[in-house]
């Protein structure tokens, strides 16, 4: 019984150590509910995982920039970020602007991201795109080791 407990503890510790070196890859993510992304990226932040943005990261996906430490995020040549004001489905299914959701997005973005958005007129219903977003939003380019895995 004692050996079983020791093995279980060792397995849990091994998973924790290997999880810290894991990498989350984002590509072709069109976004979704803000709360779901906050939960997902908070778990990534707490796990120590790195994030590679290797394609589209749109809408709520961009919250990664405000939740995961920027020294654990990198972008490839294929990365594109897309920002817009939040919305929710209205009674007839059409999008209705959400000032509460937009404020939540805004509050989570770091200052350098907010500056970039403001320099383009602020968040609006129309998506604004940033391709190869390195210096513009203060993230690093990925090394070959990061994005080739």
PDB file of C-alpha atoms in Angstrom:
ATOM      1  CA  UNK A   1       0.000   0.000   0.000  1.00  0.00           C
ATOM      2  CA  UNK A   2       2.814   2.372   0.905  1.00  0.00           C
ATOM      3  CA  UNK A   3       4.578   1.598  -2.394  1.00  0.00           C
ATOM      4  CA  UNK A   4       1.397   2.405  -4.318  1.00  0.00           C
ATOM      5  CA  UNK A   5       1.095   5.772  -2.618  1.00  0.00           C
ATOM      6  CA  UNK A   6       4.745   6.522  -3.343  1.00  0.00           C
ATOM      7  CA  UNK A   7       4.265   5.622  -7.022  1.00  0.00           C
ATOM      8  CA  UNK A   8       1.171   7.830  -7.288  1.00  0.00           C
ATOM      9  CA  UNK A   9       2.983  10.786  -5.717  1.00  0.00           C
ATOM     10  CA  UNK A  10       5.974  10.252  -8.016  1.00  0.00           C
ATOM     11  CA  UNK A  11       3.681  10.141 -11.064  1.00  0.00           C
ATOM     12  CA  UNK A  12       1.924  13.355 -10.045  1.00  0.00           C
ATOM     13  CA  UNK A  13       5.261  15.114  -9.508  1.00  0.00           C
ATOM     14  CA  UNK A  14       6.542  13.908 -12.886  1.00  0.00           C
ATOM     15  CA  UNK A  15       3.426  15.269 -14.608  1.00  0.00           C
ATOM     16  CA  UNK A  16       3.854  18.606 -12.847  1.00  0.00           C
ATOM     17  CA  UNK A  17       7.479  18.878 -13.933  1.00  0.00           C
ATOM     18  CA  UNK A  18       6.776  17.887 -17.540  1.00  0.00           C
ATOM     19  CA  UNK A  19       3.736  20.177 -17.677  1.00  0.00           C
ATOM     20  CA  UNK A  20       5.904  23.201 -16.895  1.00  0.00           C
ATOM     21  CA  UNK A  21       7.884  22.625 -20.085  1.00  0.00           C
ATOM     22  CA  UNK A  22       4.837  21.995 -22.275  1.00  0.00           C
ATOM     23  CA  UNK A  23       3.872  24.315 -25.080  1.00  0.00           C
ATOM     24  CA  UNK A  24       0.394  25.415 -26.106  1.00  0.00           C
ATOM     25  CA  UNK A  25       0.111  26.125 -29.838  1.00  0.00           C
ATOM     26  CA  UNK A  26      -2.519  28.560 -31.084  1.00  0.00           C
ATOM     27  CA  UNK A  27      -3.480  28.511 -34.755  1.00  0.00           C
ATOM     28  CA  UNK A  28      -6.762  29.268 -36.469  1.00  0.00           C
ATOM     29  CA  UNK A  29      -8.538  30.215 -33.247  1.00  0.00           C
ATOM     30  CA  UNK A  30     -11.524  32.439 -34.034  1.00  0.00           C
ATOM     31  CA  UNK A  31     -12.326  33.178 -30.397  1.00  0.00           C
ATOM     32  CA  UNK A  32     -15.494  32.637 -28.418  1.00  0.00           C
ATOM     33  CA  UNK A  33     -16.797  33.326 -24.939  1.00  0.00           C
ATOM     34  CA  UNK A  34     -14.546  35.591 -22.889  1.00  0.00           C
ATOM     35  CA  UNK A  35     -14.998  33.564 -19.693  1.00  0.00           C
ATOM     36  CA  UNK A  36     -13.861  30.342 -21.353  1.00  0.00           C
ATOM     37  CA  UNK A  37     -10.658  31.998 -22.562  1.00  0.00           C
ATOM     38  CA  UNK A  38      -9.985  33.580 -19.175  1.00  0.00           C
ATOM     39  CA  UNK A  39     -10.277  30.133 -17.574  1.00  0.00           C
ATOM     40  CA  UNK A  40      -8.117  28.431 -20.212  1.00  0.00           C
ATOM     41  CA  UNK A  41      -5.345  31.023 -20.192  1.00  0.00           C
ATOM     42  CA  UNK A  42      -5.353  31.289 -16.399  1.00  0.00           C
ATOM     43  CA  UNK A  43      -4.680  27.547 -16.275  1.00  0.00           C
ATOM     44  CA  UNK A  44      -1.872  27.970 -18.825  1.00  0.00           C
ATOM     45  CA  UNK A  45      -0.393  30.844 -16.790  1.00  0.00           C
ATOM     46  CA  UNK A  46      -0.517  28.787 -13.605  1.00  0.00           C
ATOM     47  CA  UNK A  47       0.967  25.690 -15.262  1.00  0.00           C
ATOM     48  CA  UNK A  48       4.075  27.439 -16.535  1.00  0.00           C
ATOM     49  CA  UNK A  49       3.339  26.442 -20.133  1.00  0.00           C
ATOM     50  CA  UNK A  50       4.707  28.446 -23.022  1.00  0.00           C
ATOM     51  CA  UNK A  51       2.409  29.685 -25.793  1.00  0.00           C
ATOM     52  CA  UNK A  52       3.256  29.741 -29.492  1.00  0.00           C
ATOM     53  CA  UNK A  53       0.912  31.781 -31.681  1.00  0.00           C
ATOM     54  CA  UNK A  54       1.274  30.184 -35.105  1.00  0.00           C
ATOM     55  CA  UNK A  55      -1.684  31.417 -37.120  1.00  0.00           C
ATOM     56  CA  UNK A  56      -4.880  33.326 -36.451  1.00  0.00           C
ATOM     57  CA  UNK A  57      -5.667  34.289 -32.853  1.00  0.00           C
ATOM     58  CA  UNK A  58      -8.835  36.345 -33.065  1.00  0.00           C
ATOM     59  CA  UNK A  59     -11.294  37.947 -30.710  1.00  0.00           C
ATOM     60  CA  UNK A  60     -11.241  36.456 -27.178  1.00  0.00           C
ATOM     61  CA  UNK A  61      -8.184  34.396 -28.160  1.00  0.00           C
ATOM     62  CA  UNK A  62      -6.137  37.604 -27.924  1.00  0.00           C
ATOM     63  CA  UNK A  63      -6.693  37.634 -24.152  1.00  0.00           C
ATOM     64  CA  UNK A  64      -3.633  35.395 -24.022  1.00  0.00           C
ATOM     65  CA  UNK A  65      -1.626  38.635 -24.278  1.00  0.00           C
ATOM     66  CA  UNK A  66      -2.994  39.884 -20.980  1.00  0.00           C
ATOM     67  CA  UNK A  67      -3.193  36.667 -18.982  1.00  0.00           C
ATOM     68  CA  UNK A  68      -0.076  34.646 -19.825  1.00  0.00           C
ATOM     69  CA  UNK A  69       3.220  36.417 -19.014  1.00  0.00           C
ATOM     70  CA  UNK A  70       4.674  37.836 -22.224  1.00  0.00           C
ATOM     71  CA  UNK A  71       8.037  36.156 -21.620  1.00  0.00           C
ATOM     72  CA  UNK A  72       6.197  32.851 -22.188  1.00  0.00           C
ATOM     73  CA  UNK A  73       4.500  33.921 -25.453  1.00  0.00           C
ATOM     74  CA  UNK A  74       6.075  33.971 -28.883  1.00  0.00           C
ATOM     75  CA  UNK A  75       4.733  34.457 -32.400  1.00  0.00           C
ATOM     76  CA  UNK A  76       5.731  32.841 -35.680  1.00  0.00           C
ATOM     77  CA  UNK A  77       5.744  34.425 -39.131  1.00  0.00           C
ATOM     78  CA  UNK A  78       2.220  33.077 -39.638  1.00  0.00           C
ATOM     79  CA  UNK A  79       0.742  34.763 -36.547  1.00  0.00           C
ATOM     80  CA  UNK A  80      -2.156  37.201 -36.930  1.00  0.00           C
ATOM     81  CA  UNK A  81      -4.033  38.820 -34.077  1.00  0.00           C
ATOM     82  CA  UNK A  82      -7.562  40.139 -34.492  1.00  0.00           C
ATOM     83  CA  UNK A  83      -9.226  42.586 -32.097  1.00  0.00           C
ATOM     84  CA  UNK A  84     -12.819  43.864 -31.955  1.00  0.00           C
ATOM     85  CA  UNK A  85     -15.427  45.036 -29.465  1.00  0.00           C
ATOM     86  CA  UNK A  86     -17.313  42.316 -27.608  1.00  0.00           C
ATOM     87  CA  UNK A  87     -20.832  41.303 -28.568  1.00  0.00           C
ATOM     88  CA  UNK A  88     -23.440  38.784 -27.584  1.00  0.00           C
ATOM     89  CA  UNK A  89     -26.322  37.217 -29.488  1.00  0.00           C
ATOM     90  CA  UNK A  90     -29.477  39.330 -29.446  1.00  0.00           C
ATOM     91  CA  UNK A  91     -33.062  38.071 -29.281  1.00  0.00           C
ATOM     92  CA  UNK A  92     -33.128  37.338 -33.005  1.00  0.00           C
ATOM     93  CA  UNK A  93     -29.615  35.856 -33.016  1.00  0.00           C
ATOM     94  CA  UNK A  94     -27.933  38.932 -34.475  1.00  0.00           C
ATOM     95  CA  UNK A  95     -24.875  40.329 -32.663  1.00  0.00           C
ATOM     96  CA  UNK A  96     -25.582  43.031 -30.105  1.00  0.00           C
ATOM     97  CA  UNK A  97     -22.646  45.124 -28.817  1.00  0.00           C
ATOM     98  CA  UNK A  98     -21.668  44.397 -25.215  1.00  0.00           C
ATOM     99  CA  UNK A  99     -20.123  47.358 -23.422  1.00  0.00           C
ATOM    100  CA  UNK A 100     -19.531  45.183 -20.339  1.00  0.00           C
ATOM    101  CA  UNK A 101     -17.729  42.555 -22.424  1.00  0.00           C
ATOM    102  CA  UNK A 102     -15.714  45.178 -24.270  1.00  0.00           C
ATOM    103  CA  UNK A 103     -14.651  46.755 -20.972  1.00  0.00           C
ATOM    104  CA  UNK A 104     -13.638  43.322 -19.667  1.00  0.00           C
ATOM    105  CA  UNK A 105     -11.456  42.765 -22.746  1.00  0.00           C
ATOM    106  CA  UNK A 106      -9.960  46.219 -22.400  1.00  0.00           C
ATOM    107  CA  UNK A 107      -9.179  45.768 -18.714  1.00  0.00           C
ATOM    108  CA  UNK A 108      -7.322  42.501 -19.385  1.00  0.00           C
ATOM    109  CA  UNK A 109      -5.166  43.754 -22.256  1.00  0.00           C
ATOM    110  CA  UNK A 110      -1.732  45.030 -21.215  1.00  0.00           C
ATOM    111  CA  UNK A 111      -0.907  48.704 -21.767  1.00  0.00           C
ATOM    112  CA  UNK A 112       1.145  48.147 -24.949  1.00  0.00           C
ATOM    113  CA  UNK A 113      -1.769  46.275 -26.567  1.00  0.00           C
ATOM    114  CA  UNK A 114      -4.230  49.009 -25.557  1.00  0.00           C
ATOM    115  CA  UNK A 115      -1.897  51.618 -27.080  1.00  0.00           C
ATOM    116  CA  UNK A 116      -1.798  49.729 -30.374  1.00  0.00           C
ATOM    117  CA  UNK A 117      -5.602  49.386 -30.406  1.00  0.00           C
ATOM    118  CA  UNK A 118      -6.076  53.081 -29.533  1.00  0.00           C
ATOM    119  CA  UNK A 119      -3.691  54.106 -32.312  1.00  0.00           C
ATOM    120  CA  UNK A 120      -6.146  52.473 -34.726  1.00  0.00           C
ATOM    121  CA  UNK A 121      -9.297  54.041 -33.330  1.00  0.00           C
ATOM    122  CA  UNK A 122     -10.100  51.718 -30.430  1.00  0.00           C
ATOM    123  CA  UNK A 123     -12.193  48.582 -30.211  1.00  0.00           C
ATOM    124  CA  UNK A 124     -15.174  48.592 -32.558  1.00  0.00           C
ATOM    125  CA  UNK A 125     -17.477  45.984 -34.096  1.00  0.00           C
ATOM    126  CA  UNK A 126     -15.107  45.772 -37.063  1.00  0.00           C
ATOM    127  CA  UNK A 127     -12.149  43.400 -36.598  1.00  0.00           C
ATOM    128  CA  UNK A 128      -8.705  45.013 -36.809  1.00  0.00           C
ATOM    129  CA  UNK A 129      -5.851  42.706 -37.734  1.00  0.00           C
ATOM    130  CA  UNK A 130      -2.198  42.702 -36.791  1.00  0.00           C
ATOM    131  CA  UNK A 131      -0.009  40.328 -38.806  1.00  0.00           C
ATOM    132  CA  UNK A 132       3.398  39.290 -37.445  1.00  0.00           C
ATOM    133  CA  UNK A 133       2.724  41.078 -34.144  1.00  0.00           C
ATOM    134  CA  UNK A 134       6.143  41.378 -32.588  1.00  0.00           C
ATOM    135  CA  UNK A 135       7.169  44.861 -31.533  1.00  0.00           C
ATOM    136  CA  UNK A 136       3.657  46.250 -32.031  1.00  0.00           C
ATOM    137  CA  UNK A 137       2.347  44.402 -28.977  1.00  0.00           C
ATOM    138  CA  UNK A 138       5.675  43.579 -27.326  1.00  0.00           C
ATOM    139  CA  UNK A 139       5.921  39.830 -27.905  1.00  0.00           C
ATOM    140  CA  UNK A 140       8.928  37.847 -29.064  1.00  0.00           C
ATOM    141  CA  UNK A 141       9.367  36.003 -32.287  1.00  0.00           C
ATOM    142  CA  UNK A 142       9.595  32.248 -31.847  1.00  0.00           C
ATOM    143  CA  UNK A 143      12.873  30.463 -32.291  1.00  0.00           C
ATOM    144  CA  UNK A 144      12.908  27.380 -34.494  1.00  0.00           C
ATOM    145  CA  UNK A 145      12.883  25.250 -31.348  1.00  0.00           C
ATOM    146  CA  UNK A 146       9.611  26.854 -30.208  1.00  0.00           C
ATOM    147  CA  UNK A 147       7.550  26.461 -33.346  1.00  0.00           C
ATOM    148  CA  UNK A 148       9.033  23.372 -34.961  1.00  0.00           C
ATOM    149  CA  UNK A 149       7.872  21.062 -32.138  1.00  0.00           C
TER     150      UNK A 149
END
